Coordinates of C-alpha atoms in Angstrom, one line a residue:
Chain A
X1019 CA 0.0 0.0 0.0
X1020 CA 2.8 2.7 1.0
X1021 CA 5.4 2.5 -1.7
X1022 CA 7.1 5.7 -0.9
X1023 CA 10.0 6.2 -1.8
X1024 CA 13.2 8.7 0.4
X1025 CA 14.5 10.2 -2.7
X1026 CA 12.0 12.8 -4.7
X1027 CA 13.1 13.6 -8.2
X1028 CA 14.4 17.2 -7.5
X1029 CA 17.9 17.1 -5.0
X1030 CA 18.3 20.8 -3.7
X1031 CA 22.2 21.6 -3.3
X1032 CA 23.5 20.3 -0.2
X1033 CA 21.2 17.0 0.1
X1034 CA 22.6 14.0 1.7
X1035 CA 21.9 11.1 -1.1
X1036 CA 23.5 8.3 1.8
X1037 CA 20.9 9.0 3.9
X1038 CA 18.0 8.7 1.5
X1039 CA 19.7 5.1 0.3
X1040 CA 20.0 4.1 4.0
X1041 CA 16.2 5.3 4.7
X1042 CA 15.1 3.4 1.4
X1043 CA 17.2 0.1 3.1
X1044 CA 15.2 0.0 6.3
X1045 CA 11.8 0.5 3.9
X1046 CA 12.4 -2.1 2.0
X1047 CA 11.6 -5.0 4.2
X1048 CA 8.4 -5.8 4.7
X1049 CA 5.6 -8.4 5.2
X1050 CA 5.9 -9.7 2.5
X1051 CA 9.9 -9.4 2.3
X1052 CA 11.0 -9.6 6.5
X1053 CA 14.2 -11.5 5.7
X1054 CA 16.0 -11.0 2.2
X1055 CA 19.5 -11.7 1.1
X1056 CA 21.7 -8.8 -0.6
X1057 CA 20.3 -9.5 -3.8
X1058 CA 17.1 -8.8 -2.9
X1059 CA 17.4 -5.7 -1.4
X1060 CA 19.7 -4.6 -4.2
X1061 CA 16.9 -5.4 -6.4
X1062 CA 14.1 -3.6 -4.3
X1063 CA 16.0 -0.6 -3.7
X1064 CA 17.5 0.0 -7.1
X1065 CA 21.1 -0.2 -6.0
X1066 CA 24.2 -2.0 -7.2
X1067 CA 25.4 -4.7 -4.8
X1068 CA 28.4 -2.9 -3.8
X1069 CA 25.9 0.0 -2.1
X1070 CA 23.5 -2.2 -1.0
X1071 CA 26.2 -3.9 0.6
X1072 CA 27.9 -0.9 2.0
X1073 CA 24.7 0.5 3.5
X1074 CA 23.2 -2.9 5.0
X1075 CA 26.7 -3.5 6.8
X1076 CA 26.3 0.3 8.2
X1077 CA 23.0 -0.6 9.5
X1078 CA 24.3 -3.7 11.1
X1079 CA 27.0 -1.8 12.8
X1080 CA 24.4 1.2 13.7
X1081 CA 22.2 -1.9 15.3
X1082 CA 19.2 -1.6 13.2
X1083 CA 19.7 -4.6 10.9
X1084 CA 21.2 -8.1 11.6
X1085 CA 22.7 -10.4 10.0
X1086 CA 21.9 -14.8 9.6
X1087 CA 23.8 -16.2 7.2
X1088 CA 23.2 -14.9 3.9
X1089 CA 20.0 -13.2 5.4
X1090 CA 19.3 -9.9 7.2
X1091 CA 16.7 -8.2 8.8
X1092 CA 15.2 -5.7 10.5
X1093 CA 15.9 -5.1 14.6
X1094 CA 13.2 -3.6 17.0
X1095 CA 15.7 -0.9 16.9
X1096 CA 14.1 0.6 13.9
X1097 CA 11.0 1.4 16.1
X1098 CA 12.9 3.9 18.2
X1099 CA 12.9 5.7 15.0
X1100 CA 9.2 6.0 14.7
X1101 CA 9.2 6.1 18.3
X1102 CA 10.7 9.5 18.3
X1103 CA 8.3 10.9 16.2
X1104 CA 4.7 9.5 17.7
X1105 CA 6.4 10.6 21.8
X1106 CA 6.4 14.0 20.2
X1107 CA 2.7 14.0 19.2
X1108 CA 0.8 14.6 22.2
X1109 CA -1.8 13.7 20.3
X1110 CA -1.7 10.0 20.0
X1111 CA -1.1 9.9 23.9
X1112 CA -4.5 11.5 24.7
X1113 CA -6.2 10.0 21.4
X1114 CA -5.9 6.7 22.8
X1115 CA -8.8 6.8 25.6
X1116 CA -11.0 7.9 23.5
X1117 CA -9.6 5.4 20.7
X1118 CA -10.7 2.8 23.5
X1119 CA -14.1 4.2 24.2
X1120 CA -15.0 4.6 20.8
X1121 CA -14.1 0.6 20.3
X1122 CA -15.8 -0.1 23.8
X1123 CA -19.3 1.2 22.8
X1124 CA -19.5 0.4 19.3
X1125 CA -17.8 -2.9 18.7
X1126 CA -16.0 -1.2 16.1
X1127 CA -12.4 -0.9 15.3
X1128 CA -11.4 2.6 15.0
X1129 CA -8.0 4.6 14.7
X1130 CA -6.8 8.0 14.6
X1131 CA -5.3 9.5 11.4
X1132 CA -3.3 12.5 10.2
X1133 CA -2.0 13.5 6.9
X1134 CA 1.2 13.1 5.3
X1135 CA 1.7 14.6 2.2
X1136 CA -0.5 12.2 -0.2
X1137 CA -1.2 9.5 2.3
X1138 CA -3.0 9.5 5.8
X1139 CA -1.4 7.2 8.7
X1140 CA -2.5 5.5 11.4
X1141 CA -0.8 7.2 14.8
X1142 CA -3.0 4.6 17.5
X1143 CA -6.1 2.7 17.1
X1144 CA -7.9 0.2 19.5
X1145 CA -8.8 -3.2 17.6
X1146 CA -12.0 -5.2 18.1
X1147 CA -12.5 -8.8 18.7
X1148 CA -14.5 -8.9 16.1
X1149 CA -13.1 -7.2 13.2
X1150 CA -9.6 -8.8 14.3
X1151 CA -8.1 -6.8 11.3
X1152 CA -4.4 -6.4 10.0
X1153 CA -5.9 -3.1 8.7
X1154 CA -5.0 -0.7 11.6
X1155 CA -2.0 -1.4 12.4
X1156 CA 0.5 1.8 13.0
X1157 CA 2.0 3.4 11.0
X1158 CA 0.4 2.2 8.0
X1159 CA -0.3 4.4 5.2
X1160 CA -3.4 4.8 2.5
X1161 CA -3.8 6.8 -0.5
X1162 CA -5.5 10.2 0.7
X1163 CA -8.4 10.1 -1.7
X1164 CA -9.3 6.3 -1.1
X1165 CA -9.1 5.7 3.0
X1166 CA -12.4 7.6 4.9
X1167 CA -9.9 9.3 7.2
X1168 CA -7.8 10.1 4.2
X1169 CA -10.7 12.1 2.3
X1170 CA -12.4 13.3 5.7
X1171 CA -9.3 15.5 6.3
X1172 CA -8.8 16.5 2.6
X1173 CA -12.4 17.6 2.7
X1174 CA -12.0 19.6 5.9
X1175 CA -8.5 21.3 4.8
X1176 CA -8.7 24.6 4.0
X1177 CA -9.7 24.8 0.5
X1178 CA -5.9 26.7 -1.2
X1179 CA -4.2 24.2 0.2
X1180 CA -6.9 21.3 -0.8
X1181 CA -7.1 22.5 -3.9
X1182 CA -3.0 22.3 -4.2
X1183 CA -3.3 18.9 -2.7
X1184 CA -5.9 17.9 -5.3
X1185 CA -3.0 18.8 -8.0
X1186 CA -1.0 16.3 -7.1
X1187 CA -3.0 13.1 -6.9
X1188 CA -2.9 10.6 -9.1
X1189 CA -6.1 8.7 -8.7
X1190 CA -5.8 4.7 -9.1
X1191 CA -9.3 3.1 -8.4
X1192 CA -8.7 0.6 -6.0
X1193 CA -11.8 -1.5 -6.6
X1194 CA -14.8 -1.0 -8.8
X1195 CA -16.7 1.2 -7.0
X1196 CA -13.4 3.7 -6.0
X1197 CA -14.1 7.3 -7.4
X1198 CA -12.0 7.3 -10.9
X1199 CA -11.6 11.3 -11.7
X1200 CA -11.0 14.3 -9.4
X1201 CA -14.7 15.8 -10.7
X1202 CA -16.7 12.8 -8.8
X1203 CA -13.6 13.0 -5.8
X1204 CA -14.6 16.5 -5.2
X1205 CA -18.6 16.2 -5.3
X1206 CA -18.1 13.2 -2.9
X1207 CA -15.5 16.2 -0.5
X1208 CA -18.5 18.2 -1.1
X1209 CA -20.7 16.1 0.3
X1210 CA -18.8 15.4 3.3
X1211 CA -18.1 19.1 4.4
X1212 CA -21.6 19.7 3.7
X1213 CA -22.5 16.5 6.5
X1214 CA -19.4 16.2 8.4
X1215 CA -18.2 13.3 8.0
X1216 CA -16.5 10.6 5.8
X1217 CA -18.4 7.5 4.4
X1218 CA -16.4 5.8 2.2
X1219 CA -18.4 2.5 0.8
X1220 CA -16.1 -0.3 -0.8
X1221 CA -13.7 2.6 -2.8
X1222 CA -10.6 1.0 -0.9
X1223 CA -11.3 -2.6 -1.0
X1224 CA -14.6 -4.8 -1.8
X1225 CA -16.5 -5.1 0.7
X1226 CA -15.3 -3.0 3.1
X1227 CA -17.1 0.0 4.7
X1228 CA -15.6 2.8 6.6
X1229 CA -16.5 6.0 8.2
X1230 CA -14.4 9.1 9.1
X1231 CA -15.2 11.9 11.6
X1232 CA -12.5 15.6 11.7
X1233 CA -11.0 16.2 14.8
X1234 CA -10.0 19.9 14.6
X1235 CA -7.3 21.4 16.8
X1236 CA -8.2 24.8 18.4
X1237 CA -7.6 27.1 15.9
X1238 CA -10.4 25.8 13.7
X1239 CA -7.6 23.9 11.2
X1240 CA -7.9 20.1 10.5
X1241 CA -5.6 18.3 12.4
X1242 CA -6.5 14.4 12.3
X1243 CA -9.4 11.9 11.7
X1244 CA -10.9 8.9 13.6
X1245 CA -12.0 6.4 11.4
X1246 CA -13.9 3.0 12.0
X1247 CA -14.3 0.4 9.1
X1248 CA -17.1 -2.5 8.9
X1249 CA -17.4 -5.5 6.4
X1250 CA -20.0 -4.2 4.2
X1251 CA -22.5 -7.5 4.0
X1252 CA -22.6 -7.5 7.6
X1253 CA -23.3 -3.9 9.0
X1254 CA -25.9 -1.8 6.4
X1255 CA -24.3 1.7 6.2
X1256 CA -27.5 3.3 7.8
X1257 CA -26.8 0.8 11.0
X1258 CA -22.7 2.1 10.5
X1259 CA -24.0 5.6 10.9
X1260 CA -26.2 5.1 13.5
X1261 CA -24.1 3.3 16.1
X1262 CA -20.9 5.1 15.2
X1263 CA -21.3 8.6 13.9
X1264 CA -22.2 9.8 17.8
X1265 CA -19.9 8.1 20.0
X1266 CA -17.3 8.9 17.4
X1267 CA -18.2 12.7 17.0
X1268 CA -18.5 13.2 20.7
X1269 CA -15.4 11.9 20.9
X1270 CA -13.8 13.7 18.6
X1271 CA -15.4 16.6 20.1
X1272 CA -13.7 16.1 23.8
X1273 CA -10.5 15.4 22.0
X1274 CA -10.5 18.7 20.2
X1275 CA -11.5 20.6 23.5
X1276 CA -7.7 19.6 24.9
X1277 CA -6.0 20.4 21.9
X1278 CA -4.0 23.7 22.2
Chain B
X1170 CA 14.6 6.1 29.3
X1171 CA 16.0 5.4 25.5
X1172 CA 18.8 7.9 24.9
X1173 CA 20.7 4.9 22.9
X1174 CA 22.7 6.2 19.8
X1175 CA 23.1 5.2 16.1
X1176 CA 26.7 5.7 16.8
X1177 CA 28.7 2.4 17.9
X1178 CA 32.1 3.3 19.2
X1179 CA 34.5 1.1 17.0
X1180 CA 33.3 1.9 13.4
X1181 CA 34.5 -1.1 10.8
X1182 CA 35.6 0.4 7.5
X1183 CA 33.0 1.2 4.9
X1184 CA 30.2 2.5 7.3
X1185 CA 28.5 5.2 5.9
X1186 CA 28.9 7.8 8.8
X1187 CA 26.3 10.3 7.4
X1188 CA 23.7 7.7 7.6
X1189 CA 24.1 7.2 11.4
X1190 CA 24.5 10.9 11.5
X1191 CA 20.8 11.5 9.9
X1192 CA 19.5 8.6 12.2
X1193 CA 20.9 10.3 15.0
X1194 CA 18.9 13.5 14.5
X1195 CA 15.7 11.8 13.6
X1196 CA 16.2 10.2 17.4
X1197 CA 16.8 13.8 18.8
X1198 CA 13.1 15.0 19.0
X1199 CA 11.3 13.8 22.0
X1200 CA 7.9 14.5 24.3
X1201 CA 10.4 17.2 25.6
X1202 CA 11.8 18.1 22.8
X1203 CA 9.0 17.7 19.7
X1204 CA 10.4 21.1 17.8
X1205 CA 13.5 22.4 18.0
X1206 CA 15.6 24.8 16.4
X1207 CA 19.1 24.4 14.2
X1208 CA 20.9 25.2 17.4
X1209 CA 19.1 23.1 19.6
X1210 CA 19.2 20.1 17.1
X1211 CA 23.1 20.6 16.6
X1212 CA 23.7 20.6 20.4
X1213 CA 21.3 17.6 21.0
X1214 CA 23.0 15.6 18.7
X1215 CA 26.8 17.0 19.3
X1216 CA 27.0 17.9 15.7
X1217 CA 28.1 21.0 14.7
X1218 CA 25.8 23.8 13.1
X1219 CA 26.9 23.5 9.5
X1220 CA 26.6 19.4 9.6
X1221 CA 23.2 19.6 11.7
X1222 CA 21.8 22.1 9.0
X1223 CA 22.7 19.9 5.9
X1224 CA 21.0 16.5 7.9
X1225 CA 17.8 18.7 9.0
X1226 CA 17.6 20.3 5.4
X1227 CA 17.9 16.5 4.1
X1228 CA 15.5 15.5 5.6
X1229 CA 13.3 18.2 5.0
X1230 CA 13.6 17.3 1.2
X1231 CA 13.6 13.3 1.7
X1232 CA 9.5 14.2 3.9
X1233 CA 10.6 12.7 7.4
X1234 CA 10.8 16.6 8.5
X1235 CA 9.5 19.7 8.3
X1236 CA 10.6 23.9 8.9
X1237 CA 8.5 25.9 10.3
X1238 CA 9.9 29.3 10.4
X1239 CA 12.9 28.6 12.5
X1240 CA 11.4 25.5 13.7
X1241 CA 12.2 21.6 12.6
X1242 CA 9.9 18.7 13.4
X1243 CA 9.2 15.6 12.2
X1244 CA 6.6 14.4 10.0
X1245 CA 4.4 11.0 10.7
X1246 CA 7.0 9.5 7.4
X1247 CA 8.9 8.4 10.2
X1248 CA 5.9 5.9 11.4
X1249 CA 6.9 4.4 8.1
X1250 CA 10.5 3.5 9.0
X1251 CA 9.3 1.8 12.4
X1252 CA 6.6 0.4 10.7
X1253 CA 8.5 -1.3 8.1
X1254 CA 10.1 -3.6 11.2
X1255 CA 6.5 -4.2 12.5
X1256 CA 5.4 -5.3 9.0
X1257 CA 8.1 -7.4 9.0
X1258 CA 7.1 -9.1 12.6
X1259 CA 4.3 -11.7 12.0
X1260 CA 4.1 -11.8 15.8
X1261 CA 3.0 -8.3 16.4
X1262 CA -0.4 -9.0 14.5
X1263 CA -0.7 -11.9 16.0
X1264 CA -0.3 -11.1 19.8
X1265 CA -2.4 -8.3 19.6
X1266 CA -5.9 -10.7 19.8
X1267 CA -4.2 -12.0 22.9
X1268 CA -3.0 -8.4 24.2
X1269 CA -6.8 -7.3 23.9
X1270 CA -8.1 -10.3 25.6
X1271 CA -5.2 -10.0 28.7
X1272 CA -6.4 -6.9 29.3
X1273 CA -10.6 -7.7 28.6
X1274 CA -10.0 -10.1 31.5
X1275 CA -8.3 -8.7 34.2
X1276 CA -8.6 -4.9 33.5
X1277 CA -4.9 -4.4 34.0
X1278 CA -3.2 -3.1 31.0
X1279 CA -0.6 -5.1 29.2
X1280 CA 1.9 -5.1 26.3
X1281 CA 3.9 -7.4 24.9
X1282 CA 8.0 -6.7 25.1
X1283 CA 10.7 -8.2 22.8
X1284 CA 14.8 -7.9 23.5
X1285 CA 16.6 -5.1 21.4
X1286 CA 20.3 -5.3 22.8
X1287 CA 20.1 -4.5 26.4
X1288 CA 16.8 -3.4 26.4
X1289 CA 13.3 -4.7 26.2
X1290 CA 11.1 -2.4 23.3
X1291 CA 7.3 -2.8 23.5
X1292 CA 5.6 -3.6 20.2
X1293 CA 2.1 -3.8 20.6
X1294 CA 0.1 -3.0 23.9
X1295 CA -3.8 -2.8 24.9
X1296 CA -4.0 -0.2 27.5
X1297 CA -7.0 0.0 29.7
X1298 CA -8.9 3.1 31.2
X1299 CA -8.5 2.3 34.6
X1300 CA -4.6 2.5 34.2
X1301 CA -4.6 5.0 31.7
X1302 CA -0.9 5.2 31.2
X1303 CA 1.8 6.8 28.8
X1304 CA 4.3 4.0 29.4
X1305 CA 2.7 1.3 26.7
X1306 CA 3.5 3.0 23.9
X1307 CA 4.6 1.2 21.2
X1308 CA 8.6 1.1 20.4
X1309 CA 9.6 2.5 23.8
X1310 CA 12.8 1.0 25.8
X1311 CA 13.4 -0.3 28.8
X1312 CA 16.8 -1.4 30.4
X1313 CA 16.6 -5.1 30.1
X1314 CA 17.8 -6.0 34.0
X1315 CA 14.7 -3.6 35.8
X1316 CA 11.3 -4.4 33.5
X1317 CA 10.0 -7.2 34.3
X1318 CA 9.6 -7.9 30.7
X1319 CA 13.2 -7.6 29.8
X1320 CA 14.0 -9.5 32.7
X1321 CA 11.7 -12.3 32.1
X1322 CA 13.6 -12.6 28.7
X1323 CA 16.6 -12.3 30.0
X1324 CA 16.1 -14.9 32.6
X1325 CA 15.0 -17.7 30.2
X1326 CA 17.6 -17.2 27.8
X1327 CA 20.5 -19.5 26.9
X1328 CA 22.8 -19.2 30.0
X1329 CA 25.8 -18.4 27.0
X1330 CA 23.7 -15.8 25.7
X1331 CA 22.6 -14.5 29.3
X1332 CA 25.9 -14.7 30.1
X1333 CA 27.3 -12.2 27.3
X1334 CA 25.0 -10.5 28.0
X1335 CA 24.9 -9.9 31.9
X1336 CA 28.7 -8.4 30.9
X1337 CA 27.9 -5.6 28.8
X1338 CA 24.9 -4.1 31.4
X1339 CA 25.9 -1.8 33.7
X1340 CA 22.9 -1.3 36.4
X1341 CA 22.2 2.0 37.5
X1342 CA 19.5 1.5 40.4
X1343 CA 16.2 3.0 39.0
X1344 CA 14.4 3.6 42.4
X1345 CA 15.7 2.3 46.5
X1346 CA 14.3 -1.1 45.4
X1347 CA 16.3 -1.5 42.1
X1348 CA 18.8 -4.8 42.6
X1349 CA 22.1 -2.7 42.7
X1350 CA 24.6 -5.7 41.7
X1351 CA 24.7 -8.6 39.0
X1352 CA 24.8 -10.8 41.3
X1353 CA 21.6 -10.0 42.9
X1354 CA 20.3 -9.8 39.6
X1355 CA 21.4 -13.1 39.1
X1356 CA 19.5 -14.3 42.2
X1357 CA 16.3 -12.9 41.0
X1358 CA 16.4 -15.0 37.3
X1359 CA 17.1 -17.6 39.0
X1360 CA 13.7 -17.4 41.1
X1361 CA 12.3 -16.2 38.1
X1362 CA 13.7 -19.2 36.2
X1363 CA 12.4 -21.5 39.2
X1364 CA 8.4 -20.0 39.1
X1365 CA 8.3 -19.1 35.4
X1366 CA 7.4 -15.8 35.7
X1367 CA 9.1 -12.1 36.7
X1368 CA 7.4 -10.4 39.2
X1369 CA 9.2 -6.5 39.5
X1370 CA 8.4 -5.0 42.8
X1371 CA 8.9 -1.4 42.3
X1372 CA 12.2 -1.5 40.8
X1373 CA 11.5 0.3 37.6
X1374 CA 9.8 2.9 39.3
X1375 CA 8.4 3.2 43.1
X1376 CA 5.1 2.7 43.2
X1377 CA 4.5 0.3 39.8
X1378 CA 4.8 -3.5 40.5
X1379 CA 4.7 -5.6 36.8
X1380 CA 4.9 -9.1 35.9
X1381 CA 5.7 -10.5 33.0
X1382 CA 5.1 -14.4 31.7
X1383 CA 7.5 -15.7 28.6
X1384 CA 6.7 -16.4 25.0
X1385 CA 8.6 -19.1 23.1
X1386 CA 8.8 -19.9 19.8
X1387 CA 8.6 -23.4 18.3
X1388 CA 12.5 -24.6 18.9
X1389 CA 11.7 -23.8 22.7
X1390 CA 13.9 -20.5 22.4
X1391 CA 12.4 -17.2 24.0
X1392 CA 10.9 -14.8 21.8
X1393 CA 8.9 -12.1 23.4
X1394 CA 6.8 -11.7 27.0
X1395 CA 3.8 -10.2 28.2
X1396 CA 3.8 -7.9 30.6
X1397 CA 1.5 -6.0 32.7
X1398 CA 1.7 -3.3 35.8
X1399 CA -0.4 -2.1 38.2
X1400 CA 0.1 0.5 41.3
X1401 CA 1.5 -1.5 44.4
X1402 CA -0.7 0.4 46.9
X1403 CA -3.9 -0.2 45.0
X1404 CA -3.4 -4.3 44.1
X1405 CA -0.8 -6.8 46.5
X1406 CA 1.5 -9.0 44.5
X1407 CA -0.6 -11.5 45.6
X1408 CA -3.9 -10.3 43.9
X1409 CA -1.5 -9.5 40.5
X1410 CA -0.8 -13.0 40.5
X1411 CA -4.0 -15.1 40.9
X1412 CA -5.4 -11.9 38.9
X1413 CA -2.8 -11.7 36.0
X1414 CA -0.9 -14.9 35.8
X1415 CA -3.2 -17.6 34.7
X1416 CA -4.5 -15.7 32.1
X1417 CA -1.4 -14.1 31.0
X1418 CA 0.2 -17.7 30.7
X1419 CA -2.7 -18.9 28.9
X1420 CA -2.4 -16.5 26.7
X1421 CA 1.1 -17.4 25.8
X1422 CA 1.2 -20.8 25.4
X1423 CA -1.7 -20.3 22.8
X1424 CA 0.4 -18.1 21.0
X1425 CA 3.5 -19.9 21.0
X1426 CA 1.5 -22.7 19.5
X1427 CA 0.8 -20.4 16.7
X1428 CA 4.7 -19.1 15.8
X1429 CA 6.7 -21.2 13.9

């Protein structure tokens, strides 16, 4: 789903490159690839053998990769990384209680999102039983325009900046019934603004369902999104909204009110 | 409680220095320190202002941070680096069901803890109301010897291992009840060793009491522990145990019958 990349196409004077190719090392694992030889990462990461080589040896050293055999992977290391950035959010600390209630009351899992760049990510999120889904795990990144939090926020930005935002993304339909040109994305921003919140019906995956409420900081600007997600052929949208939508606003809503 | 460093003392030839030097300011910000300027930033990180400047402005352009006026933060693109290592962890996804259900029955919060070096990183917690509490967040470190989680791993690893290990930490006493020599370290895995499970009475921190239960994979080896914490004047050790345990070493043998 997240395919970024650490090195944009334009390098101002002065830019590091080694740091971008280490970055791009540690990115490269994944679920799919948690152990891979230097081939591999040579191959996912563009680089000659000889680089690759040079900056999964630093990372060794540095602690943040090890080494079995012919293999490496990652080290829990890399979390202090991430680590660093979500202890200097406050607000995934006091996000998380409400994260819970939210769960608690509805049965629903739900998470809190913010924006980055073209994506939204998931800073906490409290997991149900019964949706025991590998969907909200942290960290994790969706296209802006196809995840409810994702085009809850984009509605609720301010609209220069939304309509800079809108500039840059490329929409790929991620099922059939995903929004396809920027005209239909926009009506469907429209709407939200116009109701308040995000329902986003099977646009990210078949038969998934999902709903996404603003949380505003105190000056009025957008600063993240809860968001809750349903299988689609269990919970009608009209039962989604009506069990959710409160406990989540109100939520939201207390959230906000400690947000400097 | 981290303050580790991407900077190993005895640096092998062909390390790439400027990409321990980037990682190194990425793990500068903080709760206490979540914006800082070029100056603060170049004396955080013992870099001069020059070197800081070009790191900061690189990773302004590679997305992991952003300026604000004379300001530098980071961005939630770092989530992306830690999450790479969680995507790469098929036991993160899988304890959380287990995490949730630890916590459903007893009410006490709990996380789940693997070994980074000489300390003990969480990677997936369920925190509840009642003990509403910043310390499970995910990717933060503990020394290894004083949470009971590291010290339930450390107790019922390979005595060669343990005993490498047990060389390299240096205890610094965390509160009066902190074991103050390795030898009296020793004494407590070998109780814990004996009963199967680490009970920490206030050595972290005065006024917490945790106990943690191991997790091992299929070949028997330790992999990970649970770990939970209440306040010692509101539940005895006594109550943590019939409370806690049962269910907390339930929970990890059903796991462990999932890894592979």
């Amino acid at each position: 789903m997240s395919n970024s990349s650490a090195a944009p196409a334009d390098k101002p004077k002065g830019v590091v490159g080694s740091l971008a190719h280490g970055l791009n090392i540690i990115m490269a694992f994944s679920k799919a690839h948690p152990r891979m030889t230097l081939s591999q990462v040579s191959e996912k990461t563009g680089m000659d053998r000889a680089g690759a080589r040079r900056y999964l040896l630093t990372l060794v050293h540095l602690g943040f990769v090890v080494q079995d055999g012919r293999l490496f992977q990652l080290t829990p290391k890399v979390l202090e990384l991430g680590y660093s950035y979500l202890s200097s959010v406050p607000l995934t600390d006091k996000a998380q209680y409400y994260l819970d209630r939210i769960r608690d009351q509805t049965g629903f899992p739900v998470a809190l999102g913010v924006r980055d760049e073209l994506y939204v990510v998931h800073l906490a999120s409290a997991n149900s039983d019964e949706f025991n889904s590998p969907g909200l795990t942290i960290g994790r990144r969706f296209p802006i325009a196809y995840a409810s939090a994702g085009r809850c926020i984009l509605a609720m930005m301010e609209k220069a900046e939304r309509e800079a935002l809108l500039k840059d993304i490329k929409l790929e339909p991620m099922s059939d019934m995903s929004v396809a040109t920027i005209s239909a994305l926009n009506k469907q921003l429209q709407i939200i603004r116009k109701q308040g919140y995000a329902l986003v019906d099977q646009e990210m995956q078949t038969g998934i369902r999902s709903l996404a409420v603003p949380v505003f900081n105190a000056r009025g600007q957008i600063a993240a999104s809860f968001n809750t997600f349903t299988f689609s052929n269990l919970v009608p949208a009209a039962q989604l909204i009506s069990d959710a939508l409160p406990v989540m606003q109100a939520a939201a809503e207390e959230l906000q009110a400690t947000l400097i």
